[in-house]
Amino acid sequence: MRLFCLPCAGGGASFYRLWQSKLPDDIEVIPVCLPGREQRLGEPAIDHIDQMVPGLEKAVLPLLDLPFAFFGYSMGGIIAHHLACHLAIQGHRTPAHLFIAALRGPDLPLSRPPVHALPSNELWQHIANYGGTPKEILESAEFCALLEPSLRADFKLVETTSSRNLQKLNCPVTVFGGTTDTSPRPGELAGWHQATNALVKIHTYHGGHFFIQDHQNTLLSIIASEMSGKIFNPKNANEKNHASTADENVLK
């Protein structure tokens, strides 16, 4: 199977750089690099879901010859959900499983004020409050100026996308969240039961929006179990390398 991994706001494909070495050999990890970051830094960032999904559809279609799953973290979860529904509407193969982390149920509106149009200092303070951003970036005016356009685009996509009226999926959905996260709050994860006709499982862990930093191995064990029926210890996984046959700028 293949596991397509979509990043959070401001994140890139490198967020998933260690996952291939921690998952079983029968799962190929394909991190997705969005425009405006990492090796695609020179491309304009996309700030609307209707512009994001068609490009990703084109990129992933060559790799849908095997069963696959989507993993989306926060903003990445919004994109993964919309992409899965779009593939179904277009008559393409759909994911065998959808994994969502740090994202409220699609039936719920955003519970915090929008931030994508805030002045720079207020925007970066909001990002710092989330945690997960290295101190070296937050304290570097050069880094902040470089990353701010894609961050604003990401937050605009999150804050302007409605997922309420998407068609129901037929695949299982596994949801991960932090017990002290304020956006989404743990109780806002239950809405994912409305997104599919199949089973929904919800797992919460101590921590905030980036709870995954302390619970990555546990999360990966659950993903592996759901995808291949295997229980394993990620710390003992072997290093593996897989070549992608699709667009190398998007799928790394």
Coordinates of N, CA and C in Angstrom, one line a residue, residues 1-239:
M1 N 0.8 -1.2 0.0 CA 0.0 0.0 0.0 C 0.9 1.2 0.0
R2 N 0.3 2.3 -0.4 CA 0.9 3.6 -0.4 C 0.2 4.6 0.6
L3 N 1.1 5.4 1.3 CA 0.5 6.3 2.3 C 1.0 7.7 1.8
F4 N 0.0 8.5 1.3 CA 0.3 9.9 0.9 C 0.1 10.7 2.2
C5 N 1.1 11.6 2.5 CA 1.1 12.4 3.7 C 1.1 13.8 3.3
L6 N 0.1 14.6 3.9 CA 0.0 16.0 3.6 C 0.2 16.8 4.8
P7 N 1.0 17.9 4.7 CA 1.5 18.6 5.8 C 0.5 19.6 6.5
C8 N 0.8 20.1 7.6 CA 0.1 21.1 8.3 C 0.4 22.5 7.7
A9 N -0.3 23.5 8.1 CA 0.0 24.9 7.7 C 1.4 25.2 8.0
G10 N 2.1 25.7 6.9 CA 3.5 26.1 7.1 C 4.5 24.9 7.0
G11 N 4.0 23.7 7.0 CA 4.8 22.5 6.9 C 5.2 22.1 5.5
G12 N 6.1 21.1 5.5 CA 6.5 20.6 4.2 C 6.6 19.1 4.2
A13 N 7.1 18.5 3.1 CA 7.3 17.1 3.0 C 8.3 16.6 4.0
S14 N 9.2 17.4 4.4 CA 10.3 16.9 5.4 C 9.7 16.6 6.7
F15 N 8.5 17.0 7.0 CA 7.8 16.6 8.3 C 7.7 15.1 8.4
Y16 N 7.7 14.4 7.2 CA 7.5 13.0 7.2 C 8.8 12.2 6.8
R17 N 9.9 12.9 6.9 CA 11.1 12.3 6.4 C 11.6 11.0 7.0
L18 N 11.2 10.8 8.3 CA 11.6 9.6 9.0 C 10.5 8.5 9.0
W19 N 9.4 8.8 8.4 CA 8.3 7.8 8.5 C 8.6 6.5 7.7
Q20 N 9.3 6.6 6.6 CA 9.5 5.5 5.8 C 10.4 4.4 6.5
S21 N 11.3 4.9 7.3 CA 12.2 4.0 8.0 C 11.5 3.4 9.3
K22 N 10.3 3.9 9.6 CA 9.7 3.4 10.8 C 8.4 2.6 10.5
L23 N 8.1 2.5 9.2 CA 6.9 1.7 8.9 C 7.3 0.4 8.1
P24 N 6.4 -0.6 8.1 CA 6.8 -1.8 7.4 C 7.1 -1.7 6.0
D25 N 7.8 -2.7 5.4 CA 8.2 -2.6 4.0 C 7.0 -2.6 3.0
D26 N 5.8 -3.1 3.5 CA 4.7 -3.1 2.5 C 3.9 -1.8 2.5
I27 N 4.4 -0.8 3.2 CA 3.8 0.5 3.1 C 4.8 1.5 2.6
E28 N 4.5 2.1 1.4 CA 5.4 3.1 0.9 C 4.9 4.5 1.2
V29 N 5.7 5.2 1.9 CA 5.4 6.6 2.3 C 5.7 7.6 1.2
I30 N 4.7 8.4 0.9 CA 4.9 9.4 -0.2 C 4.5 10.8 0.4
P31 N 5.5 11.5 0.9 CA 5.2 12.9 1.4 C 4.9 13.8 0.3
V32 N 3.9 14.7 0.5 CA 3.4 15.6 -0.5 C 4.0 17.0 -0.2
C33 N 4.7 17.6 -1.2 CA 5.2 18.9 -1.1 C 4.3 19.9 -1.8
L34 N 3.8 20.8 -1.1 CA 2.8 21.8 -1.6 C 3.6 23.0 -2.2
P35 N 3.0 23.7 -3.1 CA 3.7 24.9 -3.7 C 4.0 25.9 -2.6
G36 N 5.1 26.6 -2.8 CA 5.5 27.7 -1.9 C 6.4 27.3 -0.7
R37 N 6.9 26.0 -0.7 CA 7.8 25.6 0.4 C 8.8 24.5 -0.1
E38 N 9.9 24.4 0.6 CA 10.9 23.5 0.4 C 11.4 23.6 -1.1
Q39 N 11.4 22.4 -1.8 CA 11.9 22.4 -3.2 C 11.0 23.2 -4.2
R40 N 9.8 23.6 -3.7 CA 8.8 24.3 -4.5 C 8.6 25.7 -4.0
L41 N 9.7 26.2 -3.3 CA 9.6 27.5 -2.6 C 9.4 28.7 -3.7
G42 N 9.9 28.5 -4.9 CA 9.8 29.5 -5.9 C 8.4 29.6 -6.5
E43 N 7.5 28.6 -6.2 CA 6.1 28.7 -6.8 C 5.2 29.4 -5.9
P44 N 4.2 30.1 -6.4 CA 3.3 30.8 -5.5 C 2.4 29.8 -4.7
A45 N 2.2 30.1 -3.5 CA 1.4 29.2 -2.6 C 0.0 29.3 -3.0
I46 N -0.8 28.2 -2.8 CA -2.2 28.2 -3.1 C -3.0 28.4 -1.9
D47 N -4.0 29.3 -2.0 CA -4.8 29.7 -0.8 C -6.2 29.3 -0.8
H48 N -6.6 28.5 -1.8 CA -8.0 28.1 -1.9 C -8.1 26.6 -2.2
I49 N -9.0 25.9 -1.6 CA -9.1 24.4 -1.7 C -9.4 24.0 -3.2
D50 N -10.2 24.9 -3.9 CA -10.6 24.5 -5.2 C -9.5 24.6 -6.2
Q51 N -8.4 25.3 -5.9 CA -7.2 25.4 -6.7 C -6.2 24.3 -6.3
M52 N -6.3 23.9 -5.0 CA -5.3 22.9 -4.5 C -5.6 21.5 -5.0
V53 N -6.9 21.1 -5.0 CA -7.3 19.7 -5.2 C -7.0 19.2 -6.6
P54 N -7.3 20.0 -7.7 CA -7.0 19.5 -9.0 C -5.6 19.2 -9.3
G55 N -4.7 20.1 -8.8 CA -3.2 19.8 -9.0 C -2.8 18.6 -8.3
L56 N -3.3 18.3 -7.1 CA -2.9 17.1 -6.4 C -3.5 15.9 -7.0
E57 N -4.7 16.0 -7.6 CA -5.3 14.9 -8.3 C -4.4 14.5 -9.5
K58 N -3.9 15.4 -10.2 CA -3.0 15.1 -11.4 C -1.8 14.5 -10.9
A59 N -1.2 14.9 -9.7 CA 0.0 14.4 -9.2 C -0.1 12.9 -8.7
V60 N -1.2 12.6 -8.1 CA -1.3 11.3 -7.4 C -1.9 10.2 -8.3
L61 N -2.6 10.6 -9.4 CA -3.2 9.6 -10.3 C -2.3 8.5 -10.7
P62 N -1.0 8.8 -11.2 CA -0.1 7.8 -11.6 C 0.2 6.7 -10.5
L63 N -0.1 7.1 -9.3 CA 0.3 6.2 -8.2 C -0.9 5.5 -7.5
L64 N -2.0 5.6 -8.1 CA -3.2 5.0 -7.6 C -3.4 3.6 -8.1
D65 N -2.4 3.0 -8.6 CA -2.5 1.6 -9.1 C -2.4 0.6 -8.0
L66 N -2.1 1.0 -6.8 CA -2.0 0.2 -5.6 C -3.0 0.7 -4.6
P67 N -3.5 -0.1 -3.7 CA -4.3 0.4 -2.6 C -3.5 1.5 -1.8
F68 N -4.2 2.5 -1.4 CA -3.5 3.7 -0.8 C -4.4 4.3 0.4
A69 N -3.7 5.1 1.2 CA -4.4 5.8 2.3 C -3.8 7.2 2.2
F70 N -4.6 8.1 2.8 CA -4.2 9.5 3.0 C -4.0 9.8 4.5
F71 N -2.9 10.5 4.8 CA -2.7 11.0 6.2 C -2.6 12.6 6.0
G72 N -3.4 13.3 6.8 CA -3.3 14.7 6.8 C -3.3 15.3 8.1
Y73 N -2.3 16.2 8.3 CA -2.2 16.9 9.6 C -2.7 18.3 9.6
S74 N -3.8 18.5 10.4 CA -4.4 19.9 10.4 C -4.8 20.3 9.0
M75 N -4.2 21.4 8.5 CA -4.6 21.8 7.1 C -4.5 20.6 6.1
G76 N -3.4 19.8 6.3 CA -3.3 18.6 5.5 C -4.5 17.7 5.5
G77 N -5.2 17.6 6.7 CA -6.4 16.8 6.8 C -7.5 17.4 6.0
I78 N -7.6 18.7 6.0 CA -8.7 19.3 5.1 C -8.4 18.9 3.7
I79 N -7.2 19.1 3.2 CA -6.8 18.8 1.8 C -7.1 17.3 1.5
A80 N -6.6 16.4 2.4 CA -6.8 15.0 2.2 C -8.3 14.6 2.1
H81 N -9.1 15.2 3.0 CA -10.5 14.9 2.9 C -11.2 15.3 1.6
H82 N -10.9 16.6 1.2 CA -11.4 17.1 0.0 C -10.9 16.3 -1.2
L83 N -9.6 15.9 -1.2 CA -9.1 15.2 -2.3 C -9.7 13.8 -2.4
A84 N -10.0 13.1 -1.3 CA -10.6 11.8 -1.3 C -12.0 11.9 -1.9
C85 N -12.8 12.9 -1.5 CA -14.1 13.1 -2.0 C -14.1 13.4 -3.5
H86 N -13.1 14.2 -3.9 CA -13.0 14.6 -5.3 C -12.7 13.4 -6.2
L87 N -11.8 12.5 -5.7 CA -11.5 11.3 -6.4 C -12.7 10.4 -6.6
A88 N -13.5 10.3 -5.6 CA -14.8 9.6 -5.7 C -15.7 10.1 -6.7
I89 N -15.9 11.4 -6.7 CA -16.8 12.1 -7.6 C -16.3 11.9 -9.1
Q90 N -15.0 11.9 -9.3 CA -14.4 11.7 -10.6 C -14.3 10.3 -11.1
G91 N -14.7 9.4 -10.2 CA -14.7 8.0 -10.6 C -13.4 7.3 -10.5
H92 N -12.4 7.9 -9.8 CA -11.1 7.3 -9.6 C -11.1 6.4 -8.4
R93 N -10.0 5.6 -8.2 CA -9.8 4.8 -7.0 C -9.8 5.8 -5.8
T94 N -10.4 5.3 -4.7 CA -10.5 6.1 -3.5 C -9.6 5.5 -2.4
P95 N -9.2 6.3 -1.4 CA -8.4 5.7 -0.4 C -9.1 4.6 0.4
A96 N -8.2 3.6 0.8 CA -8.7 2.5 1.6 C -8.9 3.0 3.1
H97 N -8.2 4.1 3.4 CA -8.2 4.6 4.8 C -7.9 6.0 4.8
L98 N -8.5 6.8 5.6 CA -8.2 8.2 5.8 C -7.7 8.4 7.3
F99 N -6.5 9.0 7.4 CA -6.0 9.3 8.7 C -5.9 10.8 8.9
I100 N -6.5 11.3 10.0 CA -6.6 12.7 10.2 C -6.0 13.0 11.6
A101 N -5.2 14.1 11.6 CA -4.6 14.5 12.9 C -4.8 16.0 13.1
A102 N -5.2 16.4 14.3 CA -5.3 17.7 14.8 C -6.3 18.6 13.9
L103 N -7.4 18.0 13.6 CA -8.4 18.7 12.8 C -9.8 18.4 13.3
R104 N -10.6 19.4 13.4 CA -12.0 19.3 13.9 C -12.8 18.5 12.9
G105 N -14.0 18.0 13.3 CA -14.9 17.3 12.4 C -15.3 18.3 11.3
P106 N -15.6 17.8 10.1 CA -15.9 18.6 9.0 C -17.3 19.3 9.1
D107 N -18.1 18.9 10.1 CA -19.4 19.5 10.3 C -19.3 20.7 11.1
L108 N -18.1 21.0 11.7 CA -18.0 22.1 12.6 C -17.3 23.3 12.0
P109 N -17.8 24.5 12.3 CA -17.1 25.7 11.8 C -15.8 26.0 12.7
L110 N -14.9 26.8 12.1 CA -13.7 27.1 12.8 C -14.1 27.9 14.1
S111 N -13.5 27.4 15.2 CA -13.9 28.0 16.5 C -13.0 29.1 17.0
R112 N -12.0 29.5 16.2 CA -11.1 30.7 16.6 C -11.3 31.8 15.5
P113 N -10.9 33.0 15.8 CA -10.9 34.1 14.8 C -9.9 33.8 13.7
P114 N -10.2 34.3 12.5 CA -9.3 34.1 11.4 C -8.0 34.9 11.7
V115 N -6.9 34.4 11.2 CA -5.6 35.0 11.4 C -4.8 35.4 10.1
H116 N -5.3 34.9 9.0 CA -4.5 35.0 7.8 C -4.2 36.5 7.3
A117 N -5.1 37.4 7.8 CA -4.9 38.8 7.4 C -4.3 39.6 8.5
L118 N -3.8 39.0 9.6 CA -3.3 39.8 10.7 C -1.9 40.4 10.3
P119 N -1.6 41.5 11.0 CA -0.2 42.1 10.8 C 0.8 41.0 11.1
S120 N 2.0 41.2 10.6 CA 3.1 40.1 10.7 C 3.4 39.7 12.2
N121 N 3.5 40.7 13.0 CA 3.9 40.4 14.4 C 2.8 39.6 15.1
E122 N 1.5 39.9 14.8 CA 0.4 39.2 15.4 C 0.3 37.8 14.8
L123 N 0.5 37.7 13.5 CA 0.5 36.4 12.9 C 1.5 35.4 13.5
W124 N 2.7 35.9 13.6 CA 3.8 35.1 14.1 C 3.6 34.8 15.6
Q125 N 3.0 35.7 16.4 CA 2.7 35.3 17.7 C 1.7 34.2 17.8
H126 N 0.7 34.2 16.9 CA -0.3 33.1 16.8 C 0.4 31.8 16.5
I127 N 1.4 31.8 15.6 CA 2.1 30.6 15.2 C 2.9 30.1 16.4
A128 N 3.6 31.1 17.1 CA 4.4 30.7 18.3 C 3.5 30.0 19.4
N129 N 2.3 30.5 19.5 CA 1.4 30.0 20.5 C 1.0 28.5 20.3
Y130 N 1.0 28.2 19.0 CA 0.7 26.8 18.6 C 1.8 25.8 19.1
G131 N 3.0 26.3 19.1 CA 4.1 25.4 19.4 C 4.5 24.7 18.2
G132 N 5.6 24.0 18.2 CA 6.0 23.2 17.0 C 6.9 23.9 16.1
T133 N 7.0 25.2 16.1 CA 7.9 26.0 15.2 C 9.2 26.2 15.9
P134 N 10.4 25.8 15.3 CA 11.7 26.0 15.9 C 11.9 27.5 16.3
K135 N 12.6 27.6 17.4 CA 12.9 29.0 18.0 C 13.7 29.7 17.0
E136 N 14.6 29.0 16.3 CA 15.5 29.7 15.3 C 14.8 30.4 14.2
I137 N 13.6 29.8 13.8 CA 12.8 30.4 12.8 C 12.1 31.6 13.4
L138 N 11.5 31.5 14.5 CA 10.7 32.6 15.1 C 11.5 33.8 15.4
E139 N 12.8 33.6 15.7 CA 13.7 34.7 16.0 C 14.5 35.3 14.9
S140 N 14.2 34.7 13.7 CA 14.9 35.2 12.5 C 14.0 36.0 11.6
A141 N 14.2 37.3 11.4 CA 13.4 38.1 10.6 C 13.5 37.6 9.1
E142 N 14.7 37.1 8.7 CA 14.9 36.7 7.3 C 14.0 35.4 7.1
F143 N 14.0 34.5 8.0 CA 13.2 33.3 7.8 C 11.7 33.6 7.8
C144 N 11.3 34.4 8.7 CA 9.9 34.8 8.8 C 9.4 35.5 7.5
A145 N 10.3 36.3 7.0 CA 9.9 37.0 5.7 C 9.8 36.0 4.6
L146 N 10.6 35.0 4.6 CA 10.7 34.0 3.5 C 9.4 33.1 3.6
L147 N 9.0 32.7 4.8 CA 8.0 31.8 5.0 C 6.6 32.4 5.1
E148 N 6.5 33.7 5.4 CA 5.2 34.3 5.7 C 4.2 34.2 4.5
P149 N 4.6 34.3 3.2 CA 3.6 34.2 2.2 C 2.9 32.9 2.1
S150 N 3.6 31.8 2.3 CA 3.0 30.5 2.3 C 2.2 30.2 3.5
L151 N 2.6 30.8 4.7 CA 1.8 30.6 5.9 C 0.5 31.4 5.8
R152 N 0.5 32.5 5.2 CA -0.7 33.3 5.1 C -1.7 32.5 4.1
A153 N -1.1 32.0 3.0 CA -1.9 31.2 2.1 C -2.5 30.0 2.8
D154 N -1.7 29.3 3.6 CA -2.2 28.1 4.3 C -3.3 28.4 5.2
F155 N -3.2 29.5 6.0 CA -4.2 29.9 7.0 C -5.5 30.4 6.2
K156 N -5.3 31.0 5.1 CA -6.5 31.5 4.4 C -7.2 30.2 3.8
L157 N -6.5 29.2 3.3 CA -7.1 28.0 2.9 C -7.9 27.4 4.0
V158 N -7.3 27.3 5.2 CA -8.0 26.6 6.3 C -9.2 27.4 6.7
E159 N -9.1 28.7 6.7 CA -10.2 29.6 7.3 C -11.3 29.9 6.3
T160 N -11.1 29.5 5.0 CA -12.1 29.8 4.0 C -12.7 28.5 3.5
T161 N -12.3 27.4 3.9 CA -12.8 26.1 3.3 C -13.9 25.6 4.2
S162 N -15.0 25.2 3.5 CA -16.1 24.6 4.2 C -16.2 23.1 3.7
S163 N -16.3 22.2 4.7 CA -16.3 20.8 4.4 C -17.6 20.2 4.8
R164 N -18.6 21.0 5.1 CA -19.9 20.4 5.6 C -20.6 19.6 4.6
N165 N -20.6 20.0 3.4 CA -21.5 19.4 2.4 C -20.8 18.4 1.5
L166 N -19.6 17.9 1.9 CA -18.9 16.9 1.1 C -19.7 15.6 1.2
Q167 N -19.6 14.8 0.1 CA -20.2 13.5 0.1 C -19.5 12.6 1.1
K168 N -20.3 11.6 1.6 CA -19.7 10.7 2.6 C -18.8 9.7 1.9
L169 N -17.7 9.5 2.6 CA -16.7 8.5 2.1 C -17.2 7.1 2.5
N170 N -16.6 6.1 2.0 CA -16.9 4.7 2.3 C -15.7 4.0 3.0
C171 N -14.7 4.7 3.3 CA -13.5 4.1 3.9 C -13.5 4.4 5.4
P172 N -12.8 3.6 6.2 CA -12.6 3.9 7.6 C -11.8 5.2 7.8
V173 N -12.1 5.9 8.9 CA -11.3 7.1 9.2 C -10.8 7.0 10.6
T174 N -9.5 7.2 10.8 CA -8.8 7.2 12.1 C -8.4 8.6 12.4
V175 N -8.8 9.1 13.6 CA -8.5 10.5 13.9 C -7.6 10.6 15.2
F176 N -6.6 11.5 15.1 CA -5.7 11.6 16.2 C -5.8 13.1 16.7
G177 N -5.7 13.3 18.0 CA -5.8 14.6 18.6 C -5.1 14.8 19.9
G178 N -4.8 16.0 20.3 CA -4.1 16.3 21.5 C -5.1 16.7 22.6
T179 N -4.9 16.3 23.8 CA -5.9 16.5 24.9 C -5.9 18.0 25.3
T180 N -4.8 18.7 25.1 CA -4.8 20.1 25.5 C -4.8 21.1 24.3
D181 N -5.0 20.5 23.1 CA -5.2 21.4 21.9 C -6.4 22.2 22.0
T182 N -6.3 23.5 21.6 CA -7.4 24.4 21.7 C -8.1 24.6 20.3
S183 N -7.4 24.1 19.2 CA -8.0 24.2 17.9 C -7.4 23.1 17.0
P184 N -8.1 21.9 17.1 CA -9.4 21.6 17.6 C -9.3 21.1 19.1
R185 N -10.4 21.4 19.8 CA -10.5 20.8 21.1 C -10.9 19.3 21.0
P186 N -10.5 18.5 21.9 CA -10.8 17.0 21.8 C -12.2 16.7 21.5
G187 N -13.2 17.4 22.0 CA -14.6 17.1 21.7 C -15.0 17.4 20.3
E188 N -14.2 18.2 19.6 CA -14.5 18.5 18.2 C -14.1 17.5 17.2
L189 N -13.4 16.4 17.7 CA -13.0 15.3 16.8 C -14.1 14.4 16.4
A190 N -15.1 14.3 17.3 CA -16.2 13.3 17.1 C -17.0 13.6 15.8
G191 N -16.9 14.8 15.3 CA -17.6 15.1 14.0 C -17.2 14.3 12.8
W192 N -16.1 13.6 12.9 CA -15.6 12.8 11.8 C -16.5 11.6 11.6
H193 N -17.4 11.3 12.5 CA -18.3 10.2 12.3 C -19.3 10.5 11.2
Q194 N -19.5 11.8 10.9 CA -20.4 12.2 9.9 C -19.8 12.2 8.5
A195 N -18.5 11.9 8.4 CA -17.8 12.1 7.1 C -17.7 10.8 6.4
T196 N -18.1 9.6 7.0 CA -18.0 8.4 6.3 C -19.1 7.4 6.7
N197 N -19.3 6.4 5.8 CA -20.3 5.4 6.2 C -19.6 4.2 6.9
A198 N -18.3 4.3 7.0 CA -17.5 3.2 7.6 C -17.1 3.6 9.1
L199 N -16.3 2.7 9.6 CA -15.9 2.9 11.0 C -15.0 4.1 11.2
V200 N -15.2 4.8 12.4 CA -14.3 5.9 12.8 C -13.7 5.6 14.1
K201 N -12.4 5.7 14.2 CA -11.8 5.5 15.5 C -11.1 6.8 15.9
I202 N -11.1 7.2 17.1 CA -10.6 8.5 17.6 C -9.6 8.2 18.7
H203 N -8.3 8.7 18.6 CA -7.3 8.5 19.6 C -6.8 9.9 20.0
T204 N -6.7 10.1 21.3 CA -6.2 11.3 21.9 C -5.0 11.1 22.7
Y205 N -4.1 12.0 22.7 CA -2.8 11.9 23.4 C -2.5 13.2 24.2
H206 N -1.8 13.0 25.3 CA -1.4 14.2 26.0 C -0.6 15.2 25.2
G207 N -1.0 16.4 25.1 CA -0.2 17.4 24.3 C -1.2 18.3 23.6
G208 N -0.6 19.3 23.0 CA -1.3 20.3 22.2 C -1.4 20.0 20.8
H209 N -1.4 21.0 19.9 CA -1.6 20.9 18.5 C -0.5 20.0 17.9
F210 N 0.7 20.0 18.4 CA 1.8 19.1 17.9 C 2.1 18.0 18.8
F211 N 1.0 17.4 19.4 CA 1.2 16.2 20.2 C 2.0 15.1 19.6
I212 N 2.0 15.1 18.2 CA 2.7 14.0 17.5 C 4.2 14.0 17.8
Q213 N 4.8 15.1 18.3 CA 6.2 15.2 18.6 C 6.6 14.2 19.7
D214 N 5.7 14.0 20.6 CA 5.9 13.0 21.7 C 5.3 11.7 21.5
H215 N 4.5 11.5 20.5 CA 3.7 10.2 20.4 C 3.8 9.7 19.0
Q216 N 4.9 10.0 18.2 CA 5.0 9.6 16.8 C 5.0 8.1 16.7
N217 N 5.8 7.4 17.5 CA 5.9 5.9 17.4 C 4.5 5.2 17.6
T218 N 3.8 5.7 18.6 CA 2.5 5.1 18.9 C 1.5 5.4 17.7
L219 N 1.5 6.6 17.2 CA 0.7 6.9 16.0 C 1.0 6.1 14.8
L220 N 2.3 5.9 14.6 CA 2.7 5.1 13.4 C 2.4 3.6 13.6
S221 N 2.4 3.1 14.8 CA 2.0 1.8 15.1 C 0.6 1.5 14.7
I222 N -0.3 2.5 15.1 CA -1.7 2.4 14.7 C -1.9 2.5 13.2
I223 N -1.2 3.4 12.6 CA -1.3 3.5 11.1 C -1.0 2.2 10.4
A224 N 0.2 1.6 10.9 CA 0.6 0.3 10.3 C -0.4 -0.8 10.5
S225 N -0.9 -0.8 11.7 CA -1.9 -1.8 12.1 C -3.2 -1.7 11.2
E226 N -3.6 -0.5 11.0 CA -4.9 -0.3 10.3 C -4.6 -0.6 8.8
M227 N -3.4 -0.3 8.3 CA -3.2 -0.5 6.9 C -2.8 -1.9 6.5
S228 N -2.1 -2.6 7.4 CA -1.6 -3.9 7.0 C -1.9 -5.0 8.0
G229 N -2.6 -4.7 9.1 CA -2.9 -5.7 10.1 C -1.7 -6.1 10.9
K230 N -0.6 -5.3 10.9 CA 0.6 -5.7 11.6 C 0.8 -4.8 12.8
I231 N 1.1 -5.4 13.9 CA 1.6 -4.7 15.1 C 3.1 -4.8 15.1
F232 N 3.7 -3.6 15.3 CA 5.2 -3.6 15.2 C 5.8 -2.5 16.1
N233 N 7.0 -2.5 16.3 CA 7.7 -1.5 17.1 C 8.5 -0.6 16.1
P234 N 8.0 0.7 15.9 CA 8.7 1.5 15.0 C 10.2 1.7 15.2
K235 N 10.6 1.7 16.5 CA 12.0 1.9 16.8 C 12.9 0.8 16.2
N236 N 12.4 -0.3 15.9 CA 13.2 -1.4 15.3 C 13.0 -1.5 13.8
A237 N 12.3 -0.6 13.2 CA 12.1 -0.7 11.7 C 13.4 -0.4 11.0
N238 N 13.6 -1.1 9.8 CA 14.7 -0.9 9.0 C 14.6 0.3 8.1
E239 N 15.7 0.9 7.7 CA 15.7 2.0 6.7 C 15.4 1.4 5.3

